[in-house]
Structure formats: structure tokens, C-alpha cells
Amino acid sequence: MEKIYQIEVDCANCAAKMEEAAKKTEGVAEATVSFMTQKMKVVFAEGADEKAVMKKVLKACRKVEPDCDIVL
Amino acid sequence: MTRKQKKVLLRIIVAAILVTAFHFVELTGLPSLLLYLIPYLIIGYDILRKAILGIVHGEVFDENFLMAVATIGAIGLGEYSEGVAVMLFYQIGELFQSYAVGKSRQNIAALMDIRPDYASIEKDGETIQVDPGEVEPGTIILIRPGEKIPLDGVIVEGSSTINTSALTGESIPKDAQSGDEVISGCVNMTGLLKVRTTKGFGESTVSKILDLVENSSMKKSRSENFISKFARIYTPAVCYSAVALAILPPLVRMCMQMPPDWGTWVFRALTFLVISCPCALVISIPLSFFGGIGAASKCGVLVKGSNYLEALSEAGYVVFDKTGTLTEGVFRVKNVFVRENIAKQLQADGQDAQTYILEAAALAESYSSHPISKSLREACKKDLERERVTDIEEISGHGVTAKIDGKEAAVGNARLMNKLQIDFVQCHEPGTIVYVALEGEYIGYILIADVLKDNAAAAIAALKKTGIRKTVMLTGDSRAVAESVGASLGLDEIHSELLPADKVMRVESLLEEKTPKEKLIFVGDGINDAPVLTRADIGVAMGALGSDAAIEAADVVLMDDDPMKIALAIQVSRECLRIVYQNIVFALAVKVLCLILGALGIANMWIAIFADVGVMVLAVLNATRTLYTGKYIQKTE
């Protein structure tokens, strides 16, 4: 399962941090953030509930970058 | 500017005015501090908030934290105006960065401005505009002159010229009329068209290409990965060094019975922190790649990821498929030979010998659908009077016998001539030879061959000029044909009579032969070479406009048939990489220099701000240059 989400983030370093945070979230097999297109691609682990996982991803991202947003 | 940016700009202006005004107010001590806190909080409240949130979340070493510590530190040391100024300039830098990046993103979006906004359909006698996503395949849509074609389809009414430049980079418009296929993303230029859509919006060419370009920045290059790894080590390292710089020298001085001079060293440490922000690197490198990909797509070259753009710059081997890549992939009559005595006889009758033979062959083959017959009919040019032909008999694998104006004609290969026991002269030219006999007598032959693309030779030469070490051609065609093509194009190596599986093996042995640093490009038309495209370091599919399979399988897609674009893509990628390295070296050099000067106490807070914001601004401006490389290279050639 792979999905692309629209995100809002202000700086490139913050985007890199979001990527790190998303990668470490449980249920995420792989994550890439493109600061240029303001998009996040998430590959979910097998059997993961994407909605629940994305909530956790958003929470983890907010922790590293309070101003960021993911359009879920 | 966005609303967020305008708000920041307003804060910058207000804070700047206040700081300047306070400069002339003669106050000291607490009142002065309180006064300066007003502009400080106006300009820096969000940074302070983020810094505190960062500490709460255990994310200590980010730039907000750095700026908060540096400015609070400066204010703590009594340098009020400097503290506010640092925050002010940091915000100016951030604003500029977000503006510049937003602008570049818009520029690139404009380069790829092929997304149609609406589709016009007729409903109850009225024309209405709907979202292209809502149009079902099979619907008739109207496209007026000047409008973008919103969906792939077939013209049912009208004719026009179509501008494909947004997709192919090709500036010469194409004619299209009833029955022709049209591709979404192109612009209808002259006439009103009615088009029956063949695909939904999601499957249409325009969506596929937009997806591809937008997702290309997800595939990160080695340089990008290097920088993000680097930043992860670099930022904490600088922070610890700053702490050490603040504490160790005063301690050493105390041991040596000197005054510790805490203020100076803490201030130097703060300068250190301001310099250290890795933003210049972190932003400019993906921006350069994004610009490079945008520039390439403007020229009709779609690169599917930054990693492939990077790999293109290291290309050492270019392997070509022949048919459809270096050649047109269609059979054309190349030469018509007439036996001398027959030619004289025909001339005496007032007939052109070559036309006569061509017409005879075309007539005999007039009912066949074989590609060879088609090329004969095309070469003949005039309308064939089919009623002149009777008793047609196709002999599979040999050719055709028929009666033309009552005369026995035989048109086919050497086997047919042998079978009919006609005395003829075997010809050994590369290509397909069609022998023609009339009334049992051999009168001449027609040479049919796949023709080279106009600029195939120039494309190979251009590749050589860019420093490609080896050009190779793989083909399933016969040795004679392959060698004649290879010789006329100046290719280094030719492998002929290959089955598709053999092509994979050939590419694998070439992959072993090259040095690990060189990359191997395979260029094919994407129709039956998907396995080879995936096996090569970089698979390039050519003439892919409208071919989904090729867009899927390849890493780089050439939207038109022009082999010159390969050299262009390599040049764009080299230029892009050059800018990336410039930025890495420039930013690191300035930072390291300023860090050293800062530690020694030579660089003050102003130099520190330049090292942070100034370097970032310059790097972003430099990165934006990549946007224009493609067109520039095309122009200079």
C-alpha cells in the first residue's frame, strides 16, 4: 500500500525532519517527503490501518516541526 | 506573496523601524532592555515559541533553538540592538527563502503548465464547461482554437493544427484532422475540433505526465541523501562545539590564573551557532534538481527522479536499439534498379523506367497488407488503377504473381524468382530486395529499407562530443543491414541478429565491461524492450508520447522521436550537477571559514548572519539557474 499526501511545511530542513519522523512511525514501511512539491509519499507496512497510522505520523511530525500539516 | 509571507514582512518592517528609532533614544539598564524587548518579541515570538516547543518535545538542536539561544544570549550580555538585529535578519532570510522557493516552484509549475482546467461538452444544444475528471470515455468534447486538449481522444469532426510543444519541446505544430488521435496537454491552435474521448482524465497522457514530474522529486539523488545525512551529524556537532567554545577557554584561563572572560567566549559561541544553520545546503540541492528536471521537461525530456538526473551526468556507455530509435522504423523504397536493355526499351516508348517498375510492383501488391506492399504503394505516389490487375496469387514467404493489363507479372524475393525459374541477378545490398519480372523476364529490383532518422548521425556525434566513451547498437536485424547503419552513423560497436533475450545478455556483459563509475544508458522505443530498459542503469524510452508502456518502463522518457535529446539530457544533468557541487563547496567553505573566524573572535554577529542568510540566499539564486539550462543549451547549439 502506498499513498501520497499533500503537506504544508515551511523549510527544507523541517521537511527532512518530517521524513525522519514519519519513517520511524509504527506501521510505516517507507516514507519520502518532497519539499518542492509539498508532498509526502508513505508506504504502509502490511496490514497497517492507514488512517490510524497517518494520525500517528502527523503527531510525530508536529513534534519535530510544530508548524507542519498533513492534509489527511 | 502569500498571506503568511505578508504578515512576516509587516513584522520585519515594524521591528526594523522600532530598532532604528530606539537607536537614538539614550537609555541604559532596565528601561532600555524593556524598550528593545518590544521589537524583539514582535519579530521573534514565533521563533521563541517553536524553540520552547522543541525543547518540550526533546528536539533541542534545531535552528529555532539556535536563534533563540543566540539572541537571548546577546541580549543577556547587554547587546540589545544586536540581539534584535540577528533575529530581524534571520526572519528576512527566512522570508526570502520561502519567497524564492515559492517562486521557483511556480516557475517550474508554469513550465509544466499543461493541466487543463475544463472540458467543454454539448448538452441539450448548449455548450457547458465541466471538470475534465467528470468526462466519461466515449464522450464528444468540443475544443476551440487556443484551448488545451483536456483528454486523449480521436477527432470526429474538424481539422486544425496542434501545438505539442508543452509535451515535446517541439516548436513546429502538427496538422490534425478527422480520424487522427489527439493527446491531452497539447494546444489546439486554429480550428474548432470535436473529439471523442478514449480515456478518462486519470488515464490521459496529461495526468500521467504531471504525476511523473511531480513525483520525480521523491526519488532522491545521492547528493541529496548525502546532505541530509550530513546535516544530521553537522548540526549537533556544531552545537557541542559551541558549548565547548563557551566553557572550555574560560576554564583554561581560570586554571592559568587569568580572568575567565566569560562574556567574550559565550558571545563567540553564539556567533558560532548562528553560522551553523545547514539551510543553504538543505534547500539549494533539491531545488537545483527540481529545476533541472523542470528544464529537461521543457525540452521534451521527462526524467523520473533526481537520482536518474544525477546518473545521466555519469553516462559512459550509450546502447541503442536500432529500429524506431536510430531509424524511422518504417520501410521506404530506397532505390529502384532497372535492367539496362529494359530501361532503353521503356525510354523509347516515352516512359520513365523507374516509375514503370514501381507501378507494376505496386499494382501486383495492391491488395496485400504487408508493410513492404504498403511502402511500395507509398513510393508510387499516384492513385493505382486496381482494375488493371487480375488473377492475384499470394505465395506466402515468396511474393505475389498477378496479371497486369493481361501480362504475367511476378513480384517477390529471390525464392520466388527461383521457384518460377526466372533468370535474375542476385543483389546483395542491405535491406529487403523485391525482384520484378514481367512475362517471365526479369526487369529489375526495388530496394526497400528502414531509413535512418535525419539527425541520428548528428546525435551520435553530439554524444561523442559530450564525452560518451562507447556507443553500441543492438538489433534483431540482419548483419548486412546493421553494419551499413553502424558505419554510416559512426557507432563503436554493433551486435546484430539478436533475439530480445540476447539483448538483455548483451547489456549485462556491457555492464560488466564498463568501470563501476560509468553509467550505461539504454535507448529504445519502449515497445518490446522493457526488460532491457529495466536492466540498464538508465532506461530511456523514445517517442513515448501516448505510449503508456514506455512511460511505465523507462527512467527517462523522450516525448518525441529526436535522438539528439539524449545528448541534451546529459548536458542538462551535467550543468545541474555542476550547480549542485558549486553550492555544496561554496556554502561549506564560507561556513567553515566563518566558524573558524567566529571561534577566533574575528567574525562578529554580522558576519555570522551573512554566513547563514547570505549564503542561503546566494545558494538559492544559484540553484534557480538550473531552470534555464535546457533552453540555453538548445539555443547555443
XYZ file of C-alpha atoms in Angstrom:
709
model
C 0.000 0.000 0.000
C 1.341 3.339 -0.995
C -0.270 6.738 -0.741
C 0.661 10.342 -1.447
C -0.436 13.147 0.841
C -0.386 16.895 0.429
C 1.630 18.543 3.195
C 2.417 22.037 4.386
C 5.909 22.766 5.614
C 7.973 25.938 5.564
C 11.603 24.945 5.352
C 13.610 22.250 3.680
C 15.331 21.079 6.822
C 11.937 20.783 8.529
C 10.744 18.648 5.622
C 13.747 16.385 6.108
C 12.897 16.103 9.785
C 9.296 15.222 8.975
C 10.558 12.483 6.702
C 12.677 11.047 9.502
C 9.782 11.216 11.941
C 7.381 9.566 9.503
C 9.850 6.787 8.778
C 10.128 5.929 12.434
C 6.369 5.760 12.953
C 4.963 2.298 13.551
C 3.094 0.947 10.536
C 5.160 2.941 8.054
C 7.471 0.863 5.902
C 8.908 3.768 3.943
C 8.300 7.495 3.719
C 9.608 10.242 1.454
C 8.909 13.931 1.696
C 9.353 16.303 -1.199
C 9.695 19.867 -0.006
C 9.485 21.093 -3.589
C 6.097 19.641 -4.358
C 4.909 19.712 -0.742
C 4.036 16.063 -0.844
C 4.630 13.051 1.348
C 4.676 9.545 -0.002
C 4.004 6.837 2.549
C 4.404 3.113 2.005
C 2.434 1.338 4.685
C 3.558 -1.845 6.379
C 1.475 -4.886 5.576
C -1.815 -4.993 7.430
C -1.463 -1.465 8.789
C -4.567 0.681 9.195
C -3.623 3.689 7.108
C -5.887 6.188 8.869
C -4.621 5.290 12.320
C -1.039 5.248 11.086
C -1.351 8.661 9.431
C -2.699 10.145 12.664
C 0.428 8.905 14.384
C 2.581 10.229 11.551
C 1.040 13.685 11.884
C 1.586 13.637 15.629
C 5.212 12.617 15.190
C 5.752 15.323 12.579
C 4.182 18.009 14.759
C 6.635 17.029 17.440
C 9.655 17.812 15.266
C 8.079 20.735 13.417
C 5.150 22.376 15.241
C 4.003 24.344 12.187
C 3.665 21.494 9.729
C 0.470 19.972 8.449
C -0.575 16.901 6.511
C -3.818 17.010 4.571
C -5.466 13.731 5.511
C 3.358 36.666 -1.704
C 1.151 34.500 0.437
C -0.686 35.884 3.461
C 1.779 34.240 5.795
C 4.681 35.927 3.988
C 2.973 39.317 4.037
C 2.479 39.042 7.771
C 6.169 38.312 8.292
C 7.104 41.235 6.046
C 4.936 43.563 8.118
C 6.580 42.335 11.323
C 10.014 42.884 9.787
C 9.183 46.456 8.777
C 7.707 47.369 12.166
C 10.601 45.829 14.084
C 13.170 47.491 11.814
C 11.599 50.927 12.318
C 11.450 50.454 16.076
C 15.066 49.315 16.368
C 16.269 52.248 14.263
C 14.220 54.676 16.347
C 15.470 53.246 19.656
C 18.996 53.691 18.459
C 18.579 57.421 19.034
C 16.963 57.036 22.477
C 19.502 57.446 25.209
C 18.570 54.970 27.870
C 20.542 52.422 29.795
C 19.839 49.482 32.045
C 16.388 48.040 32.565
C 14.374 50.709 30.699
C 16.499 50.196 27.621
C 16.086 46.425 27.876
C 12.322 46.737 28.147
C 12.272 49.062 25.162
C 14.237 46.662 22.970
C 12.114 43.738 24.074
C 9.173 45.222 22.114
C 10.707 44.834 18.622
C 12.390 41.625 19.747
C 9.111 39.981 20.637
C 7.360 41.370 17.560
C 9.937 39.831 15.261
C 10.820 36.740 17.224
C 7.792 35.481 19.112
C 7.165 32.561 16.759
C 10.801 31.504 16.849
C 10.765 31.559 20.656
C 7.543 29.561 20.678
C 8.971 26.933 18.356
C 12.182 26.789 20.344
C 10.256 26.133 23.556
C 8.051 23.529 21.868
C 11.228 21.936 20.529
C 12.689 21.648 23.984
C 9.411 20.226 25.325
C 9.453 17.622 22.531
C 13.090 16.799 23.084
C 14.158 18.286 19.722
C 16.819 20.564 21.065
C 19.216 21.299 18.288
C 17.104 22.927 15.620
C 17.568 26.330 14.092
C 14.795 27.923 16.142
C 16.623 26.862 19.265
C 19.891 28.199 17.865
C 18.368 31.568 17.069
C 16.577 31.818 20.403
C 19.709 30.994 22.387
C 21.898 33.279 20.291
C 19.605 36.284 20.532
C 18.656 35.833 24.187
C 22.340 35.370 24.901
C 23.206 38.598 23.102
C 20.520 40.480 24.995
C 21.725 38.902 28.243
C 25.182 40.253 27.516
C 23.746 43.739 27.093
C 23.985 43.781 23.278
C 20.318 44.636 22.865
C 20.322 46.040 19.359
C 22.491 43.211 18.049
C 20.196 40.630 19.566
C 17.178 42.145 17.861
C 19.089 42.626 14.607
C 20.109 38.983 14.471
C 16.505 37.909 14.842
C 15.452 40.513 12.302
C 17.920 39.361 9.702
C 17.131 35.752 10.365
C 13.481 36.478 9.606
C 14.404 38.445 6.478
C 16.416 35.442 5.332
C 13.598 33.046 6.065
C 11.148 35.268 4.223
C 13.417 35.495 1.246
C 13.949 31.763 1.249
C 10.272 30.997 1.316
C 9.624 33.608 -1.373
C 12.427 32.371 -3.641
C 11.477 28.758 -3.217
C 7.823 29.543 -3.834
C 8.779 31.469 -6.963
C 10.903 28.612 -8.279
C 8.127 26.173 -7.602
C 5.746 28.417 -9.515
C 8.216 28.729 -12.375
C 8.556 25.011 -12.643
C 4.820 24.598 -12.375
C 4.478 27.132 -15.206
C 6.947 25.156 -17.291
C 4.707 22.182 -16.899
C 1.514 24.146 -17.206
C -0.321 21.528 -19.149
C -3.096 20.775 -16.692
C -6.380 21.528 -18.452
C -8.895 23.434 -16.340
C -12.063 22.293 -18.042
C -13.589 20.279 -20.859
C -16.431 21.659 -22.995
C -19.290 19.310 -23.773
C -22.570 19.821 -25.569
C -25.684 19.262 -23.512
C -29.230 19.979 -24.733
C -27.870 22.103 -27.564
C -25.777 24.225 -25.217
C -22.044 24.115 -24.633
C -21.120 23.754 -20.980
C -17.767 23.547 -19.257
C -17.144 20.673 -16.879
C -14.241 19.354 -14.867
C -12.135 17.048 -17.101
C -12.251 14.441 -14.331
C -16.016 14.070 -14.798
C -15.915 13.274 -18.502
C -16.505 9.589 -19.283
C -14.544 7.915 -22.090
C -16.575 8.000 -25.309
C -17.981 11.490 -24.692
C -17.810 14.047 -27.500
C -15.967 17.165 -26.357
C -15.521 20.495 -28.103
C -12.130 22.156 -28.310
C -11.966 25.722 -29.571
C -8.846 27.316 -31.042
C -6.468 28.388 -28.299
C -7.749 25.830 -25.808
C -5.842 22.967 -24.243
C -6.900 19.497 -25.201
C -8.245 18.186 -21.896
C -8.464 14.459 -22.611
C -6.979 11.926 -25.017
C -9.288 11.127 -27.916
C -9.958 10.841 -31.623
C -11.108 13.737 -33.821
C -14.596 13.121 -35.185
C -15.120 16.492 -36.822
C -12.990 19.421 -37.895
C -9.310 19.912 -38.641
C -6.690 22.063 -37.046
C -3.038 22.475 -36.267
C -1.913 21.314 -32.859
C 0.902 22.676 -30.766
C 2.622 19.857 -28.898
C 5.481 21.956 -27.549
C 4.387 21.745 -23.907
C 4.834 17.979 -24.095
C 7.594 17.504 -26.649
C 9.525 20.758 -26.702
C 8.961 20.615 -30.473
C 8.055 24.074 -31.725
C 6.673 23.089 -35.144
C 2.918 22.476 -34.869
C 1.307 19.315 -36.191
C -1.671 19.088 -38.545
C -4.589 17.009 -37.379
C -7.873 16.106 -38.999
C -10.868 13.884 -38.619
C -9.816 10.383 -37.566
C -6.496 11.455 -36.048
C -5.682 10.820 -32.429
C -5.087 13.852 -30.222
C -3.235 13.854 -26.945
C -4.203 15.815 -23.871
C -1.902 18.628 -22.840
C -1.385 19.864 -26.402
C -2.946 23.120 -27.544
C -5.489 23.359 -30.373
C -4.381 26.300 -32.487
C -6.519 27.048 -35.497
C -9.814 25.172 -35.936
C -12.766 24.002 -33.866
C -12.452 20.304 -33.095
C -14.968 17.746 -31.964
C -13.194 14.907 -30.228
C -14.497 11.592 -28.944
C -12.562 10.876 -25.758
C -10.891 7.487 -25.483
C -9.657 7.724 -21.907
C -10.747 9.158 -18.588
C -8.775 12.052 -17.134
C -6.772 9.835 -14.763
C -5.528 7.675 -17.645
C -4.977 10.550 -20.060
C -1.460 11.476 -21.079
C -1.576 14.808 -19.292
C -2.305 13.231 -15.887
C 0.359 10.602 -16.342
C 2.994 13.195 -17.184
C 2.019 15.529 -14.361
C 2.162 12.643 -11.888
C 5.529 11.663 -13.168
C 7.022 15.134 -12.932
C 5.542 15.829 -9.511
C 6.736 12.546 -8.082
C 10.176 12.850 -9.599
C 11.457 14.734 -6.572
C 10.545 11.764 -4.369
C 13.340 9.737 -5.881
C 16.266 11.395 -4.226
C 19.738 11.637 -5.621
C 22.913 10.581 -3.848
C 23.865 14.228 -3.292
C 20.538 14.897 -1.582
C 20.885 11.862 0.650
C 24.437 12.854 1.429
C 23.363 16.312 2.506
C 20.501 15.173 4.707
C 22.829 12.677 6.389
C 25.451 15.361 6.677
C 23.001 17.804 8.257
C 22.036 15.200 10.831
C 25.623 14.943 12.055
C 26.644 18.509 11.370
C 24.047 20.387 13.428
C 24.642 18.563 16.735
C 28.384 18.643 16.129
C 28.344 22.423 15.770
C 26.155 22.757 18.852
C 28.511 20.740 21.012
C 31.456 22.704 19.653
C 29.651 25.905 20.603
C 29.102 24.649 24.134
C 32.748 23.691 24.311
C 33.760 27.097 22.967
C 31.724 28.835 25.649
C 33.015 26.748 28.560
C 36.492 25.415 27.853
C 38.538 28.540 27.100
C 37.340 30.403 30.245
C 38.064 27.299 32.343
C 41.538 27.017 30.871
C 42.083 30.718 31.537
C 40.955 30.251 35.123
C 43.454 27.432 35.569
C 46.145 29.695 34.175
C 45.220 32.330 36.771
C 43.812 34.694 34.171
C 40.385 36.386 34.278
C 37.917 33.896 32.682
C 36.272 36.497 30.437
C 33.011 34.511 30.194
C 31.178 37.196 28.231
C 33.521 37.134 25.228
C 33.536 33.379 24.931
C 29.804 32.936 25.318
C 29.314 35.586 22.648
C 31.722 33.799 20.322
C 29.818 30.567 20.912
C 26.582 32.303 19.983
C 28.121 33.619 16.772
C 29.132 30.056 16.096
C 25.542 28.900 16.459
C 24.182 31.474 14.053
C 26.675 30.481 11.370
C 25.948 26.809 11.713
C 22.430 26.539 10.193
C 22.587 23.966 7.368
C 19.697 25.521 5.458
C 21.684 26.746 2.475
C 22.649 23.175 1.658
C 19.434 21.507 2.600
C 17.331 23.791 0.432
C 19.513 24.502 -2.568
C 20.267 20.938 -3.586
C 16.747 19.594 -4.012
C 15.871 22.932 -5.593
C 18.651 22.501 -8.166
C 17.484 19.016 -9.058
C 13.884 20.099 -9.241
C 14.899 22.949 -11.534
C 16.962 20.595 -13.676
C 14.059 18.195 -14.054
C 11.799 21.120 -14.933
C 14.269 22.411 -17.506
C 14.574 18.984 -19.103
C 10.833 18.505 -19.295
C 10.516 21.864 -21.016
C 12.681 20.388 -23.778
C 10.531 17.273 -24.002
C 12.713 15.059 -21.801
C 10.956 13.645 -18.756
C 13.315 12.493 -16.036
C 11.580 10.332 -13.488
C 13.749 11.176 -10.489
C 16.621 13.256 -9.181
C 18.624 10.035 -8.927
C 18.310 9.480 -12.676
C 19.203 13.088 -13.439
C 22.330 12.573 -11.367
C 23.124 9.264 -13.078
C 22.780 10.834 -16.541
C 25.738 13.075 -15.804
C 27.909 9.992 -15.294
C 26.912 8.246 -18.511
C 29.808 6.469 -20.196
C 28.065 3.942 -22.457
C 25.053 4.560 -24.627
C 23.387 1.474 -26.068
C 20.774 1.886 -28.783
C 18.080 -0.291 -30.161
C 18.028 0.166 -33.937
C 14.517 0.053 -35.287
C 12.446 3.056 -34.255
C 15.308 4.547 -32.286
C 18.064 5.327 -34.775
C 15.888 4.537 -37.776
C 12.364 5.639 -38.553
C 11.026 2.129 -38.044
C 9.068 2.281 -41.294
C 10.008 0.720 -44.608
C 10.657 3.032 -47.518
C 11.744 2.471 -51.076
C 15.376 3.447 -51.152
C 16.435 2.522 -54.658
C 14.914 1.236 -57.910
C 17.132 -0.616 -60.337
C 16.101 -1.324 -63.925
C 17.964 -3.686 -66.279
C 19.710 -1.638 -68.919
C 18.099 -3.093 -72.018
C 14.630 -2.815 -70.442
C 15.258 0.811 -69.453
C 16.264 1.688 -73.038
C 13.226 -0.029 -74.423
C 10.920 1.837 -71.988
C 12.555 5.168 -72.722
C 11.997 4.598 -76.399
C 8.302 4.157 -75.562
C 8.380 7.506 -73.735
C 8.066 6.020 -70.229
C 10.133 6.599 -67.136
C 11.685 3.228 -66.370
C 11.754 3.551 -62.581
C 8.138 4.687 -62.340
C 7.108 1.857 -64.614
C 8.662 -0.824 -62.411
C 7.411 0.749 -59.217
C 3.915 0.945 -60.602
C 3.990 -2.659 -61.763
C 5.166 -3.833 -58.350
C 2.672 -1.666 -56.500
C -0.182 -2.873 -58.706
C 0.712 -6.509 -58.160
C 0.864 -5.966 -54.417
C -2.106 -3.599 -54.331
C -4.335 -5.953 -52.341
C -1.708 -7.005 -49.783
C -1.458 -5.520 -46.301
C 2.209 -6.454 -45.805
C 4.389 -3.467 -44.728
C 6.505 -3.980 -47.848
C 3.464 -3.604 -50.087
C 2.467 -0.505 -48.214
C 5.839 1.099 -48.786
C 5.615 0.226 -52.494
C 2.222 1.907 -52.779
C 3.507 4.958 -50.909
C 6.549 5.282 -53.173
C 4.350 5.033 -56.260
C 2.593 8.244 -55.220
C -0.184 8.225 -57.828
C -3.554 6.528 -57.458
C -3.407 2.939 -58.587
C -5.911 1.719 -61.144
C -6.632 -1.562 -59.429
C -8.885 -2.803 -62.230
C -5.748 -3.324 -64.321
C -4.773 -6.178 -62.014
C -6.308 -9.641 -62.245
C -5.535 -13.197 -61.075
C -3.616 -12.180 -57.976
C -1.966 -15.021 -56.131
C -0.020 -14.504 -52.932
C 2.622 -17.117 -52.286
C 3.477 -16.911 -48.625
C 7.158 -16.284 -47.927
C 7.827 -15.639 -51.607
C 5.769 -12.825 -53.033
C 2.926 -12.264 -55.461
C 2.075 -13.268 -59.011
C -0.637 -11.430 -60.935
C -1.721 -10.283 -64.349
C -1.272 -6.579 -65.090
C -3.008 -5.415 -68.290
C -3.090 -9.128 -69.135
C 0.701 -9.514 -68.783
C 2.123 -12.098 -66.334
C 3.892 -10.286 -63.502
C 5.922 -11.739 -60.629
C 6.922 -9.571 -57.685
C 8.817 -11.035 -54.727
C 12.074 -12.215 -53.241
C 14.827 -14.383 -54.669
C 12.956 -17.535 -53.707
C 10.027 -16.517 -55.914
C 12.335 -15.948 -58.868
C 13.947 -19.346 -58.311
C 10.580 -21.022 -57.965
C 9.330 -19.561 -61.224
C 12.717 -20.389 -62.806
C 13.295 -16.823 -63.898
C 16.860 -15.900 -64.722
C 17.848 -12.948 -62.484
C 20.883 -11.260 -60.919
C 21.054 -11.589 -57.130
C 21.599 -8.293 -55.335
C 23.494 -8.028 -52.004
C 22.618 -4.570 -50.796
C 21.443 -4.320 -47.160
C 17.669 -4.210 -46.898
C 14.785 -6.059 -48.423
C 15.031 -6.676 -52.178
C 11.897 -7.028 -54.256
C 12.566 -8.537 -57.687
C 10.181 -7.767 -60.519
C 9.609 -9.912 -63.593
C 7.205 -9.401 -66.498
C 6.141 -12.207 -68.853
C 8.804 -14.482 -67.318
C 11.571 -11.963 -67.912
C 13.480 -10.282 -65.044
C 13.285 -6.479 -65.471
C 14.736 -5.045 -62.257
C 14.553 -4.824 -58.493
C 13.370 -2.434 -55.816
C 15.407 -1.927 -52.635
C 13.308 -1.343 -49.554
C 14.933 -0.393 -46.267
C 14.290 1.276 -42.997
C 15.665 4.815 -43.300
C 17.869 6.480 -40.732
C 16.416 9.333 -38.754
C 17.545 12.693 -40.099
C 19.671 13.595 -37.123
C 20.728 10.113 -35.967
C 24.316 10.680 -37.099
C 24.372 14.144 -35.534
C 23.022 12.646 -32.305
C 25.843 10.094 -32.119
C 28.382 12.818 -32.868
C 26.879 15.016 -30.141
C 27.117 12.144 -27.646
C 30.759 11.626 -28.547
C 31.343 15.318 -28.036
C 29.853 15.215 -24.543
C 32.412 12.548 -23.694
C 30.471 9.296 -24.062
C 33.104 6.579 -24.261
C 31.225 3.974 -26.229
C 28.154 3.889 -28.425
C 26.661 0.472 -29.134
C 23.780 -0.689 -31.304
C 21.786 -3.846 -30.639
C 19.387 -5.125 -33.279
C 17.441 -8.158 -34.282
C 18.025 -7.221 -37.910
C 20.438 -8.914 -40.313
C 24.153 -8.353 -40.149
C 24.370 -6.573 -43.503
C 21.738 -4.006 -42.507
C 23.226 -3.490 -39.044
C 26.717 -2.938 -40.408
C 25.643 -0.438 -43.002
C 23.701 1.524 -40.360
C 26.600 1.327 -37.901
C 29.115 2.531 -40.454
C 27.038 5.497 -41.596
C 26.396 6.619 -38.015
C 29.902 6.049 -36.673
C 28.877 3.687 -33.878
C 31.638 1.932 -31.917
C 30.094 -1.497 -31.603
C 27.312 -3.399 -33.363
C 25.558 -6.587 -32.406
C 23.074 -7.970 -34.931
C 20.609 -10.834 -35.282
C 19.721 -10.717 -31.595
C 16.569 -12.068 -30.006
C 15.059 -9.953 -27.197
C 16.672 -12.239 -24.591
C 20.060 -11.842 -26.297
C 19.743 -8.084 -25.958
C 19.473 -8.426 -22.172
C 22.568 -10.638 -22.154
C 24.495 -8.178 -24.308
C 23.586 -5.312 -21.988
C 24.634 -7.396 -18.997
C 28.044 -8.107 -20.477
C 28.443 -4.405 -21.305
C 27.528 -3.584 -17.703
C 30.369 -5.840 -16.571
C 32.796 -4.404 -19.065
C 32.415 -0.760 -18.057
C 34.040 0.734 -14.980
C 31.706 0.901 -11.973
C 31.643 4.692 -12.050
C 30.341 4.900 -15.583
C 26.646 4.541 -16.156
C 25.060 2.669 -19.024
C 22.143 4.202 -20.880
C 19.876 2.046 -22.983
C 17.734 3.834 -25.533
C 14.795 2.003 -27.053
C 11.344 2.715 -28.370
C 9.828 1.035 -25.338
C 7.658 -1.336 -27.346
C 9.394 -4.664 -26.844
C 12.485 -3.758 -24.900
C 11.054 -3.315 -21.406
C 13.398 -5.959 -19.900
C 16.459 -4.185 -21.298
C 15.164 -0.784 -20.204
C 14.931 -2.009 -16.618
C 18.289 -3.816 -16.700
C 20.288 -0.772 -17.826
C 21.441 1.861 -15.314
C 19.226 4.364 -17.088
C 16.490 3.223 -19.450
C 15.476 5.833 -21.994
C 12.261 5.361 -23.955
C 11.859 7.312 -27.130
C 8.863 8.698 -28.955
C 6.792 7.858 -25.948
C 4.041 10.407 -26.473
C 0.897 8.414 -25.910
C 2.617 5.117 -25.150
C 1.832 4.113 -21.581
C 4.046 1.026 -21.578
C 7.144 3.060 -22.400
C 6.367 5.698 -19.783
C 5.989 2.893 -17.217
C 9.183 1.005 -18.008
C 11.695 3.784 -18.598
C 13.588 6.053 -16.212
C 13.862 8.841 -18.746
C 11.212 9.436 -21.379
C 11.839 11.349 -24.603
C 8.494 12.712 -25.664
C 9.369 12.971 -29.337
C 11.453 10.854 -31.695
C 14.527 13.031 -31.699
C 17.708 11.123 -30.688
C 19.518 14.463 -30.266
C 17.652 14.856 -26.993
C 19.823 12.212 -25.316
C 22.908 14.396 -25.539
C 20.797 17.352 -24.437
C 19.569 15.465 -21.365
C 23.147 14.555 -20.443
C 24.216 18.179 -20.786
C 21.327 19.435 -18.679
C 22.167 16.904 -15.979
C 25.859 17.866 -16.001
C 25.003 21.544 -15.732
C 22.624 20.788 -12.890
C 25.213 18.718 -11.033
C 27.783 21.456 -11.559
C 25.466 23.912 -9.837
C 24.835 21.407 -7.033
C 28.567 20.991 -6.404
C 29.134 24.731 -6.630
C 26.574 25.206 -3.897
C 27.950 22.451 -1.677
C 31.503 23.726 -1.932
C 30.587 27.397 -1.673
C 28.265 27.003 1.310
C 30.567 24.684 3.232
C 33.640 26.794 2.514
C 32.012 30.023 3.684
C 30.572 28.322 6.750
C 33.801 26.661 7.800
C 35.727 29.885 7.249
C 33.217 31.881 9.298
C 33.178 29.229 12.012
C 36.941 29.492 12.367
C 36.856 33.283 12.305
C 33.991 33.215 14.800
C 35.901 30.955 17.177
C 38.917 33.231 16.968
C 36.723 36.234 17.685
C 37.394 37.888 14.335
C 33.905 37.364 12.885
C 31.183 39.283 14.649
C 27.452 38.685 14.665
C 27.020 40.476 11.310
C 29.383 38.170 9.511
C 27.598 35.305 11.201
C 24.297 36.467 9.772
C 25.819 36.707 6.335
C 27.184 33.186 6.696
C 23.701 31.963 7.497
C 21.247 34.041 5.478
C 23.517 35.477 2.796
C 24.933 32.121 1.830
C 21.488 30.616 1.727
C 20.159 33.388 -0.498
C 23.099 33.063 -2.892
C 22.758 29.289 -2.996
C 19.044 29.533 -3.757
C 19.664 32.063 -6.522
C 22.359 29.846 -7.982
C 20.068 26.827 -7.800
C 17.374 28.701 -9.709
C 19.739 28.880 -12.678
C 19.112 25.199 -13.389
C 15.655 26.125 -14.616
C 17.057 27.797 -17.681
C 19.809 25.335 -18.627
C 17.847 23.260 -21.137
C 16.707 26.092 -23.357
C 20.087 27.749 -23.062
C 21.930 24.664 -24.273
C 19.471 24.223 -27.141
C 19.938 27.818 -28.190
C 23.700 27.761 -28.197
C 23.849 24.758 -30.499
